[in-house]
CSV table of C-alpha atoms in Angstrom, one decimal:
chain,number,residue,atom,x,y,z
A,887,MET,CA,94.9,37.1,65.9
A,888,VAL,CA,92.9,34.0,64.8
A,889,HIS,CA,89.4,34.7,64.8
A,890,LEU,CA,87.1,32.1,66.3
A,891,SER,CA,84.5,32.3,63.4
A,892,SER,CA,86.8,30.9,60.8
A,893,PHE,CA,86.6,27.5,62.6
A,894,LEU,CA,82.9,27.5,63.1
A,895,LEU,CA,82.0,28.3,59.6
A,896,LYS,CA,82.0,26.2,56.9
A,897,THR,CA,83.7,28.3,54.2
A,898,TYR,CA,86.8,30.5,54.8
A,899,HIS,CA,86.5,34.0,53.7
A,900,GLY,CA,89.5,35.6,54.6
A,901,GLY,CA,87.7,37.6,57.3
A,902,HIS,CA,85.5,37.2,60.3
A,903,ILE,CA,81.6,38.0,60.6
A,904,VAL,CA,80.6,41.3,62.5
A,905,ILE,CA,77.1,42.3,63.4
A,906,ARG,CA,77.2,46.1,62.5
A,907,LEU,CA,75.2,49.5,61.3
A,908,ALA,CA,74.8,49.5,57.4
A,909,MET,CA,73.3,52.8,55.9
A,910,ALA,CA,70.0,52.0,54.0
A,911,GLY,CA,69.5,55.7,52.6
A,912,HIS,CA,70.3,55.1,49.2
A,913,LYS,CA,72.3,58.1,49.5
A,914,GLN,CA,69.3,60.7,50.7
A,915,SER,CA,71.3,63.4,52.3
A,916,ASN,CA,70.5,64.3,55.8
A,917,ARG,CA,68.0,61.4,56.7
A,918,PRO,CA,70.0,58.7,57.8
A,919,PHE,CA,68.5,55.1,58.4
A,920,TYR,CA,70.6,52.3,60.0
A,921,ARG,CA,70.2,48.6,59.3
A,922,ILE,CA,71.8,45.8,61.7
A,923,VAL,CA,73.3,43.5,59.7
A,924,ALA,CA,75.5,40.3,59.7
A,925,ALA,CA,78.2,40.9,57.5
A,926,TYR,CA,82.0,40.0,56.4
A,927,ASN,CA,84.2,42.1,57.9
A,928,LYS,CA,86.2,43.2,54.7
A,929,ARG,CA,83.2,44.5,52.9
A,930,ALA,CA,82.1,47.9,52.4
A,931,ARG,CA,79.9,49.4,54.8
A,932,ASP,CA,76.5,49.5,52.9
A,933,SER,CA,77.3,46.5,50.2
A,934,LYS,CA,76.2,42.8,50.3
A,935,TYR,CA,75.5,41.4,53.6
A,936,ILE,CA,74.6,37.8,55.1
A,937,GLU,CA,71.8,38.8,56.7
A,938,GLN,CA,69.5,41.4,58.2
A,939,LEU,CA,68.9,41.4,61.9
A,940,GLY,CA,67.0,44.6,62.8
A,941,SER,CA,67.0,48.4,62.0
A,942,TYR,CA,67.8,51.7,63.9
A,943,ASP,CA,66.1,55.0,62.8
A,944,PRO,CA,68.4,57.9,64.6
A,945,LEU,CA,65.9,60.7,64.1
A,946,PRO,CA,63.0,60.6,66.5
A,947,ASN,CA,59.7,60.5,65.3
A,948,ILE,CA,56.4,62.9,66.3
A,949,TYR,CA,56.4,60.6,69.6
A,950,ASN,CA,60.0,61.7,70.2
A,951,GLU,CA,61.0,57.5,69.9
A,952,LYS,CA,63.9,56.2,67.9
A,953,LEU,CA,62.7,52.8,66.6
A,954,VAL,CA,65.2,50.2,67.1
A,955,SER,CA,64.1,46.7,66.0
A,956,ILE,CA,66.2,43.5,67.0
A,957,ASN,CA,65.8,40.0,65.4
A,958,SER,CA,67.2,38.3,68.9
A,959,ASP,CA,67.0,34.8,67.6
A,960,GLY,CA,69.0,36.0,64.4
A,961,ILE,CA,71.8,37.7,66.7
A,962,LYS,CA,71.9,35.0,68.9
A,963,TYR,CA,72.8,32.5,66.1
A,964,TRP,CA,75.5,34.5,64.6
A,965,MET,CA,77.2,35.2,67.9
A,966,GLY,CA,77.2,31.7,68.7
A,967,CYS,CA,78.6,31.2,65.0
A,968,GLY,CA,81.6,33.7,66.2
A,969,ALA,CA,80.2,37.2,64.8
A,970,HIS,CA,81.5,40.2,66.5
A,971,PRO,CA,79.3,43.1,67.3
A,972,THR,CA,80.8,46.6,66.7
A,973,LYS,CA,80.9,49.3,69.2
A,974,PRO,CA,77.4,51.3,68.2
A,975,VAL,CA,75.5,47.7,68.0
A,976,ALA,CA,77.0,46.8,71.2
A,977,LYS,CA,75.8,50.3,72.8
A,978,LEU,CA,72.2,49.7,71.3
A,979,LEU,CA,72.1,46.3,72.6
A,980,GLY,CA,73.1,47.5,76.2
A,981,LEU,CA,70.5,50.2,76.2
A,982,ALA,CA,67.9,47.5,75.1
A,983,GLY,CA,68.8,45.1,78.0
A,984,PHE,CA,70.1,42.5,75.8
A,985,PHE,CA,73.5,43.0,76.4
A,986,PRO,CA,75.0,44.3,79.9
A,987,LEU,CA,75.2,48.2,79.4
A,988,HIS,CA,78.3,49.2,77.5
A,989,PRO,CA,80.7,51.4,79.9
A,990,MET,CA,81.3,54.0,77.2
A,991,THR,CA,77.6,54.5,77.6
A,992,VAL,CA,78.2,55.6,81.0
A,993,THR,CA,81.1,57.6,80.3
A,994,GLU,CA,79.6,59.5,77.2
A,995,THR,CA,76.4,60.2,79.7
A,996,GLU,CA,78.9,61.7,82.2
A,997,ARG,CA,80.7,63.8,79.5
A,998,HIS,CA,77.2,64.9,78.1
A,999,ARG,CA,76.3,65.9,81.7
A,1000,ALA,CA,79.2,68.1,82.4
A,1001,LEU,CA,79.2,69.9,78.9
A,1002,ALA,CA,75.6,70.8,79.7
A,1003,GLU,CA,76.4,72.0,83.2
A,1004,LEU,CA,79.3,74.1,81.2
A,1005,ALA,CA,76.9,75.7,79.0
A,1006,GLU,CA,74.5,76.5,81.7
A,1007,GLU,CA,76.9,78.2,83.8
A,1008,ALA,CA,78.0,80.0,80.6
A,1009,ALA,CA,74.3,81.1,79.8
A,1010,PRO,CA,73.5,83.0,82.9
A,1011,GLU,CA,76.8,84.6,82.9
A,1012,ASP,CA,75.8,86.0,79.3
A,1013,GLY,CA,72.5,87.0,80.4
A,1014,VAL,CA,74.3,89.0,83.2
A,1015,LYS,CA,76.7,90.7,81.1
A,1016,GLN,CA,73.9,91.5,78.5
A,1017,GLN,CA,71.8,93.3,81.2
A,1018,GLN,CA,75.0,94.9,82.3
A,1019,LEU,CA,75.7,96.2,79.0
B,1058,LEU,CA,42.5,32.1,94.2
B,1059,SER,CA,43.2,28.9,92.1
B,1060,LEU,CA,39.7,29.5,90.3
B,1061,MET,CA,40.9,33.0,89.3
B,1062,ALA,CA,44.3,31.7,87.9
B,1063,LEU,CA,42.5,29.0,86.1
B,1064,ARG,CA,39.9,31.0,84.5
B,1065,LEU,CA,42.9,33.6,83.5
B,1066,ARG,CA,45.0,31.0,81.9
B,1067,LEU,CA,42.1,29.7,79.9
B,1068,LYS,CA,41.5,33.1,78.9
B,1069,ASN,CA,44.9,34.0,78.2
B,1070,SER,CA,44.9,30.9,75.8
B,1071,PHE,CA,42.5,32.6,73.7
B,1072,CYS,CA,44.1,35.7,73.5
B,1073,HIS,CA,46.8,34.5,71.2
B,1074,SER,CA,44.8,33.6,68.2
B,1075,PHE,CA,41.2,34.8,67.6
B,1076,ASP,CA,40.9,32.6,64.7
B,1077,ALA,CA,41.0,29.6,67.0
B,1078,PRO,CA,38.0,27.3,66.6
B,1079,VAL,CA,35.4,27.3,69.3
B,1080,LEU,CA,36.0,24.8,72.4
B,1081,THR,CA,33.6,21.8,72.1
B,1082,SER,CA,33.4,21.8,75.9
B,1083,SER,CA,32.4,25.0,77.9
B,1084,ILE,CA,34.8,26.9,80.2
B,1085,SER,CA,32.2,26.8,82.9
B,1086,GLU,CA,31.7,23.0,82.7
B,1087,VAL,CA,35.6,22.7,83.2
B,1088,ILE,CA,35.4,25.2,86.0
B,1089,ASN,CA,32.8,23.3,87.7
B,1090,LEU,CA,34.6,20.2,87.5
B,1091,PHE,CA,37.4,21.6,89.4
B,1092,LEU,CA,35.1,23.2,91.9
B,1093,GLY,CA,33.4,19.7,92.7
B,1094,SER,CA,30.0,20.9,93.9
B,1095,PRO,CA,27.7,21.1,90.8
B,1096,ASP,CA,25.6,24.0,92.5
B,1097,ALA,CA,28.3,26.1,92.7
B,1098,HIS,CA,27.4,28.7,90.0
B,1099,VAL,CA,30.2,30.2,87.3
B,1100,LYS,CA,28.8,32.8,85.3
B,1101,PRO,CA,28.5,31.8,81.8
B,1102,GLN,CA,31.0,33.4,79.4
B,1103,PHE,CA,30.7,34.8,76.0
B,1104,LEU,CA,32.9,32.0,74.2
B,1105,ASP,CA,30.7,29.1,75.8
B,1106,SER,CA,29.6,26.4,73.6
B,1107,GLU,CA,25.9,26.8,74.6
B,1108,VAL,CA,25.9,30.7,74.6
B,1109,GLN,CA,27.2,30.7,71.3
B,1110,ASP,CA,24.5,28.1,69.9
B,1111,ILE,CA,21.7,30.4,71.4
B,1112,LEU,CA,23.4,33.4,69.8
B,1113,THR,CA,24.1,32.0,66.5
B,1114,ARG,CA,20.3,30.7,66.1
B,1115,ILE,CA,19.0,34.4,67.2
B,1116,THR,CA,21.7,36.1,64.7
B,1117,GLY,CA,19.6,34.2,61.7
B,1118,LEU,CA,21.0,33.5,58.5
B,1119,ASN,CA,19.6,35.7,55.7
B,1120,LEU,CA,21.6,34.8,52.4
B,1121,GLU,CA,20.6,38.0,50.5
B,1122,LYS,CA,22.0,40.3,53.1
B,1123,VAL,CA,25.4,38.3,53.9
B,1124,PHE,CA,26.0,38.6,50.3
B,1125,ARG,CA,24.7,41.6,49.1
B,1126,PRO,CA,27.2,43.4,46.8
B,1127,ILE,CA,30.5,45.0,48.7
B,1128,LYS,CA,32.8,47.3,46.6
B,1129,GLN,CA,35.1,45.0,45.0
B,1130,GLU,CA,37.1,44.6,41.8
B,1131,LEU,CA,34.5,44.6,38.8
B,1132,LYS,CA,34.1,41.3,37.0
B,1133,PRO,CA,31.8,40.3,34.3
B,1134,PRO,CA,29.3,38.0,35.7
B,1135,LYS,CA,29.7,34.3,35.5
B,1136,TYR,CA,26.4,31.8,34.2
B,1137,LYS,CA,26.7,28.1,35.2
B,1138,LEU,CA,24.0,25.8,33.8
B,1139,MET,CA,23.0,23.4,36.6
B,1140,THR,CA,20.6,20.6,37.5
B,1141,ASP,CA,18.5,20.8,40.4
B,1142,ALA,CA,20.6,18.8,42.6
B,1143,GLN,CA,23.9,21.0,41.7
B,1144,LEU,CA,21.7,23.9,42.5
B,1145,GLU,CA,20.9,22.4,45.9
B,1146,GLU,CA,24.6,21.5,46.2
B,1147,ALA,CA,25.8,25.3,45.5
B,1148,THR,CA,23.0,26.7,48.2
B,1149,GLN,CA,24.4,24.2,50.8
B,1150,SER,CA,28.0,25.3,50.3
B,1151,ALA,CA,26.6,29.0,50.0
B,1152,ARG,CA,25.2,28.4,53.6
B,1153,GLU,CA,28.3,27.0,54.9
B,1154,GLN,CA,30.3,30.0,53.7
B,1155,ALA,CA,27.9,32.5,54.9
B,1156,GLN,CA,28.3,30.7,58.4
B,1157,ARG,CA,32.0,31.1,58.5
B,1158,LEU,CA,31.7,34.8,57.5
B,1159,LEU,CA,29.3,35.3,60.4
B,1160,LYS,CA,31.6,34.1,63.1
B,1161,MET,CA,31.2,36.4,65.9
B,1162,PRO,CA,34.1,38.5,67.2
B,1163,PRO,CA,35.4,37.8,70.7
B,1164,VAL,CA,34.2,39.8,73.8
B,1165,LEU,CA,36.7,40.3,76.3
B,1166,PRO,CA,37.3,42.3,79.5
B,1167,GLU,CA,39.2,45.2,79.3
B,1168,ARG,CA,43.1,44.7,79.2
B,1169,LYS,CA,44.9,45.8,82.3
B,1170,PRO,CA,47.5,48.3,81.6
B,1171,ILE,CA,51.2,47.3,81.9
B,1172,ASN,CA,53.3,49.0,84.3
B,1173,ASP,CA,56.5,46.8,84.4
B,1174,VAL,CA,59.9,48.3,84.9
B,1175,LEU,CA,62.8,46.3,84.0
B,1176,SER,CA,65.4,48.2,85.2
B,1177,GLU,CA,66.1,51.9,86.7
B,1178,ASP,CA,69.8,53.0,85.8
B,1179,LYS,CA,70.1,56.5,87.2
B,1180,ILE,CA,73.6,56.5,85.9
B,1181,LEU,CA,72.2,57.1,82.5
B,1182,GLU,CA,70.3,60.0,83.2
B,1183,GLY,CA,70.6,63.0,80.8
B,1184,MET,CA,72.0,60.8,78.0
B,1185,ASP,CA,69.6,61.8,75.4
B,1186,THR,CA,66.4,63.7,74.8
B,1187,ALA,CA,64.3,61.1,73.0
B,1188,LYS,CA,63.1,57.5,74.1
B,1189,TYR,CA,64.5,54.5,72.4
B,1190,VAL,CA,62.0,51.8,71.6
B,1191,PHE,CA,63.5,48.2,71.5
B,1192,THR,CA,61.1,45.8,69.6
B,1193,ASP,CA,62.0,42.0,69.1
B,1194,ILE,CA,61.2,41.0,65.5
B,1195,THR,CA,61.8,37.3,65.7
B,1196,PHE,CA,59.5,35.6,63.3
B,1197,ASN,CA,57.9,33.0,65.4
B,1198,ILE,CA,56.4,34.8,68.6
B,1199,PRO,CA,52.9,35.7,69.1
B,1200,HIS,CA,52.3,39.2,68.9
B,1201,ARG,CA,51.0,39.2,72.6
B,1202,GLU,CA,54.3,37.8,73.8
B,1203,ARG,CA,56.6,40.0,71.8
B,1204,PHE,CA,59.2,42.2,73.8
B,1205,ILE,CA,58.7,45.9,73.2
B,1206,VAL,CA,60.7,48.2,75.6
B,1207,ILE,CA,61.4,51.5,76.1
B,1208,ARG,CA,64.5,53.3,77.7
B,1209,GLU,CA,63.3,56.7,78.7
B,1210,PRO,CA,65.7,59.7,78.6
B,1211,THR,CA,65.8,59.4,82.8
B,1212,GLY,CA,67.5,55.8,82.4
B,1213,THR,CA,64.6,53.5,83.4
B,1214,LEU,CA,64.0,50.3,81.0
B,1215,ARG,CA,60.1,49.7,81.1
B,1216,LYS,CA,57.9,47.6,79.0
B,1217,ALA,CA,55.5,49.5,76.5
B,1218,SER,CA,52.1,50.4,77.4
B,1219,TRP,CA,49.1,48.5,75.2
B,1220,GLU,CA,48.6,51.7,73.3
B,1221,GLU,CA,52.3,51.9,72.3
B,1222,ARG,CA,52.6,48.3,71.6
B,1223,ASP,CA,49.6,48.2,69.1
B,1224,ARG,CA,51.4,51.5,67.1
B,1225,ILE,CA,54.5,49.8,67.2
B,1226,LEU,CA,53.1,46.6,66.1
B,1227,GLN,CA,51.5,48.1,63.1
B,1228,VAL,CA,55.0,49.9,62.2
B,1229,TYR,CA,56.8,46.4,62.0
B,1230,PHE,CA,54.1,44.0,61.3
B,1231,PRO,CA,51.1,45.9,59.4
B,1232,LYS,CA,47.9,44.7,59.5
B,1233,GLU,CA,45.7,45.5,56.5
B,1234,GLY,CA,43.3,48.1,57.0
B,1235,ARG,CA,44.7,49.4,60.2
B,1236,ARG,CA,46.2,52.8,60.5
B,1237,LEU,CA,48.7,54.2,63.0
B,1238,THR,CA,46.7,56.6,64.7
B,1239,ALA,CA,43.0,56.1,64.9
B,1240,PRO,CA,40.8,57.7,62.2
B,1241,PRO,CA,38.8,60.6,63.8
B,1242,VAL,CA,35.7,58.8,63.1
B,1243,PHE,CA,35.7,57.4,66.4
B,1244,LYS,CA,35.4,60.3,68.5
B,1245,GLU,CA,32.0,61.0,69.8
B,1246,GLU,CA,30.4,63.8,67.7
B,1247,ASN,CA,31.5,61.8,64.5
B,1248,LEU,CA,30.0,58.6,65.8
B,1249,LYS,CA,26.6,60.5,66.3
B,1250,VAL,CA,26.7,61.6,62.9
B,1251,VAL,CA,27.6,58.0,61.3
B,1252,PHE,CA,24.8,56.8,63.5
B,1253,GLY,CA,22.5,59.2,62.0
B,1254,GLN,CA,23.0,57.6,58.7
B,1255,ASP,CA,22.3,54.2,59.9
B,1256,ARG,CA,26.1,53.1,59.2
B,1257,HIS,CA,26.4,51.0,62.4
B,1258,GLU,CA,27.6,47.8,60.9
B,1259,ASP,CA,30.6,49.7,58.7
B,1260,MET,CA,31.5,51.5,61.9
B,1261,LEU,CA,31.8,48.3,63.9
B,1262,ASP,CA,33.6,46.5,61.0
B,1263,LEU,CA,36.1,49.3,61.0
B,1264,CYS,CA,36.4,49.1,64.9
B,1265,GLN,CA,37.2,45.6,64.2
B,1266,VAL,CA,40.0,46.4,62.0
B,1267,GLN,CA,41.4,49.4,63.7
B,1268,PHE,CA,41.6,48.2,67.7
B,1269,GLU,CA,42.3,45.0,69.7
B,1270,PRO,CA,39.1,43.1,71.0
B,1271,ASP,CA,40.3,43.8,74.5
B,1272,SER,CA,41.3,47.7,74.3
B,1273,SER,CA,39.4,50.3,76.0
B,1274,GLU,CA,38.7,52.1,72.7
B,1275,TYR,CA,37.0,48.9,71.1
B,1276,ILE,CA,34.9,48.2,74.0
B,1277,ARG,CA,33.8,52.2,74.3
B,1278,VAL,CA,33.1,52.4,70.7
B,1279,HIS,CA,30.9,48.9,70.6
B,1280,ALA,CA,29.2,50.4,73.9
B,1281,ALA,CA,28.3,53.5,71.9
B,1282,THR,CA,27.1,51.5,68.9
B,1283,TYR,CA,24.8,49.2,71.0
B,1284,GLU,CA,23.4,52.1,73.3
B,1285,ASP,CA,22.2,54.1,70.2
B,1286,LEU,CA,20.9,51.0,68.3
B,1287,GLU,CA,18.9,50.1,71.4
B,1288,LYS,CA,17.7,53.6,71.8
B,1289,MET,CA,16.2,54.0,68.2
B,1290,GLY,CA,15.3,50.2,68.1
B,1291,LYS,CA,17.2,49.5,64.9
B,1292,TYR,CA,18.1,45.8,65.6
B,1293,ASP,CA,17.3,45.0,62.0
B,1294,LEU,CA,20.4,46.4,61.0
B,1295,LEU,CA,22.7,44.1,62.6
B,1296,ARG,CA,20.3,41.0,62.1
B,1297,SER,CA,22.4,38.8,59.9
B,1298,THR,CA,25.8,40.0,60.4
B,1299,ARG,CA,28.2,38.9,62.7
B,1300,HIS,CA,28.1,41.9,65.3
B,1301,PHE,CA,24.6,40.7,66.5
B,1302,GLY,CA,25.6,38.2,68.9
B,1303,GLY,CA,27.8,40.8,70.7
B,1304,LEU,CA,24.7,43.2,70.9
B,1305,VAL,CA,22.4,40.4,72.5
B,1306,TRP,CA,25.4,39.7,74.9
B,1307,TYR,CA,25.6,43.4,75.8
B,1308,LEU,CA,21.9,43.8,76.3
B,1309,VAL,CA,21.2,40.5,78.3
B,1310,ASN,CA,24.4,41.6,80.7
B,1311,ALA,CA,22.7,45.1,81.1
B,1312,ARG,CA,19.4,43.4,81.5
B,1313,ARG,CA,17.7,45.6,79.1
B,1314,VAL,CA,16.0,43.1,76.9
B,1315,ASP,CA,12.6,44.7,76.5
B,1316,GLY,CA,13.2,46.4,73.0
B,1317,LEU,CA,14.8,43.6,71.3
B,1318,MET,CA,12.0,41.3,72.9
B,1319,ILE,CA,9.1,43.4,71.4
B,1320,ASP,CA,11.2,44.2,68.0
B,1321,MET,CA,11.1,40.0,67.7
B,1322,LEU,CA,7.6,39.6,68.7
B,1323,GLN,CA,6.5,42.1,66.1
B,1324,LYS,CA,8.5,40.3,63.6
B,1325,ASP,CA,6.9,36.8,64.3
B,1326,LEU,CA,10.3,35.4,65.4
B,1327,LEU,CA,8.8,33.4,68.6
B,1328,GLN,CA,11.6,30.9,68.6
B,1329,ASP,CA,14.5,33.6,68.7
B,1330,ALA,CA,12.3,35.2,71.7
B,1331,VAL,CA,12.4,32.0,73.5
B,1332,SER,CA,16.0,31.4,73.0
B,1333,LEU,CA,16.5,34.8,74.3
B,1334,VAL,CA,14.8,34.5,77.3
B,1335,GLY,CA,16.7,31.2,77.8
B,1336,LEU,CA,20.0,32.9,77.6
B,1337,PHE,CA,18.6,35.7,80.1
B,1338,ASN,CA,18.0,32.9,82.6
B,1339,LYS,CA,21.2,31.1,82.2
B,1340,VAL,CA,23.2,34.5,82.4
B,1341,HIS,CA,21.1,35.5,85.5
B,1342,PRO,CA,20.0,32.7,87.4
B,1343,HIS,CA,19.4,34.5,90.7
B,1344,SER,CA,16.5,36.7,88.8
B,1345,GLU,CA,13.0,36.2,89.3
B,1346,THR,CA,12.5,34.9,86.0
B,1347,ALA,CA,15.1,32.3,86.1
B,1348,GLN,CA,14.0,31.1,89.6
B,1349,GLU,CA,10.1,30.8,88.5
B,1350,ALA,CA,10.9,29.4,85.2
B,1351,SER,CA,13.3,26.7,86.8
B,1352,SER,CA,10.7,25.9,89.5
B,1353,GLN,CA,7.7,25.6,86.8
B,1354,GLN,CA,10.1,23.8,84.5
B,1355,ALA,CA,8.3,26.4,81.7
B,1356,TYR,CA,9.1,26.0,77.9
B,1357,GLY,CA,8.2,28.1,74.9
B,1358,LEU,CA,5.2,30.7,75.0
B,1359,ASP,CA,5.1,30.1,79.1
B,1360,LEU,CA,8.9,31.4,79.5
B,1361,LEU,CA,7.8,34.7,77.4
B,1362,LYS,CA,4.9,35.0,79.8
B,1363,ILE,CA,6.7,34.5,83.1
B,1364,TYR,CA,9.2,37.1,81.8
B,1365,ALA,CA,6.5,39.6,80.8
B,1366,LYS,CA,5.1,39.3,84.3
B,1367,ARG,CA,8.4,39.5,86.3
B,1368,GLU,CA,11.2,41.4,84.4
B,1369,SER,CA,10.3,43.4,81.6
B,1370,GLN,CA,9.5,47.3,82.0
B,1371,ARG,CA,7.0,47.4,79.4
B,1372,ALA,CA,5.4,44.3,80.6
B,1373,GLY,CA,1.8,45.8,78.8
B,1374,TYR,CA,3.4,45.8,75.7
B,1375,VAL,CA,5.0,42.7,75.8
B,1376,GLU,CA,1.8,40.7,76.9
B,1377,LEU,CA,-0.2,42.6,74.0
B,1378,ALA,CA,2.2,41.4,71.6
B,1379,LEU,CA,2.0,37.6,73.0
B,1380,GLN,CA,-1.8,38.0,72.7
B,1381,ALA,CA,-1.5,39.2,69.1
B,1382,TYR,CA,0.7,36.3,68.5
B,1383,GLU,CA,-1.6,33.7,69.8
B,1384,GLN,CA,-4.4,35.1,67.9
B,1385,THR,CA,-2.9,34.8,64.8
B,1386,SER,CA,-1.7,31.3,65.5
B,1387,ALA,CA,-5.2,30.6,66.2
B,1388,GLU,CA,-6.6,32.0,63.4
B,1389,SER,CA,-4.0,30.6,61.1
B,1390,THR,CA,-4.5,26.8,62.5
B,1391,VAL,CA,-8.3,27.4,62.3
């Protein structure tokens, strides 16, 4: 597949540009923190990127909020230069209202709800069994 | 309806940056032009040039107090050898610097809560237990226009409320001295303790740093401070600071100028007292004082006498003070 970005960018790098999540925790275990970043596709996930376009903190804070920052001007620029967003970034931006809603978000919600209902049905049965015993 | 829209638009243009210089033409004059008839009265706003002039004159300029030692890095003092002319220049520049330091923080009406819902997506319900807060960190937009939206676990995408906005802007664009949660000094009981120690000015400075000028917290703390000052009669604490204009504006709008008037007369500040009554007449032109003053074209001491007769609750006190002033001025001339 010939990537559009190679024609729009000045230097040929042998890959295309992506907007993806890069981990920024500096190897602290059990505390993830992601940067939304425009980088070349072939580079390692956490290594040198072209520009940082935001951040995402997957652990909720004391107000039960997950903070996401988006540099909308930057994202528009890089998408105009031919960058491709990855699935997680596309999902986040869909939740934000910047992109239209990603179809996998809906599917995941439905799966999550089905699992939750199964767990609810299992739990009262366990409770009844405990009483009988 | 168009008048309200115009006023809102002019007010909104102030909200973007509070360091903007004061407009040379007053808002009420502009609105009067649009209204057509000069008799129609528009209430003078805090930021009108005439009101600001009066308030700056009343605030006074005590250089000793403005430049009193504040906690800063310890440096050895510098001594300079100057001629008289250079000393004059240095005092003049110090005066200008003091005027800039005394620039009054704006008094704005309380901000209306934001209740905007951008989209309701029932299909997303039950996706996650936490909210997602999306902030736009593009550099060149004013903070008031920035998009901060929240996706709730129920799937609604709504704009963040004012308190959430303040907190999140402090996370991504921190202002020096501002904390994420308000310090507990601002609770009622703790405020009383601080006022007992006579630290009203520090309190107002802290409030200035922590809250936005149109938030309810800011207005509440300022109202509490001004009430306490008026009850105790400690107007001198704020006299040469930038909060004095706000205090005077609050008292004039609440029509309780008596204490301040008596304080001024006791300190022999006649010009200030006259300007105060002038400001009162401008803000309440339908009161008895204003109507009598305009009918008699009164100036100076006569304004004060009219005010003492008509409006003040402690008329006796004000008249006594006026008589004492007249006696002292007669003695000094004689």
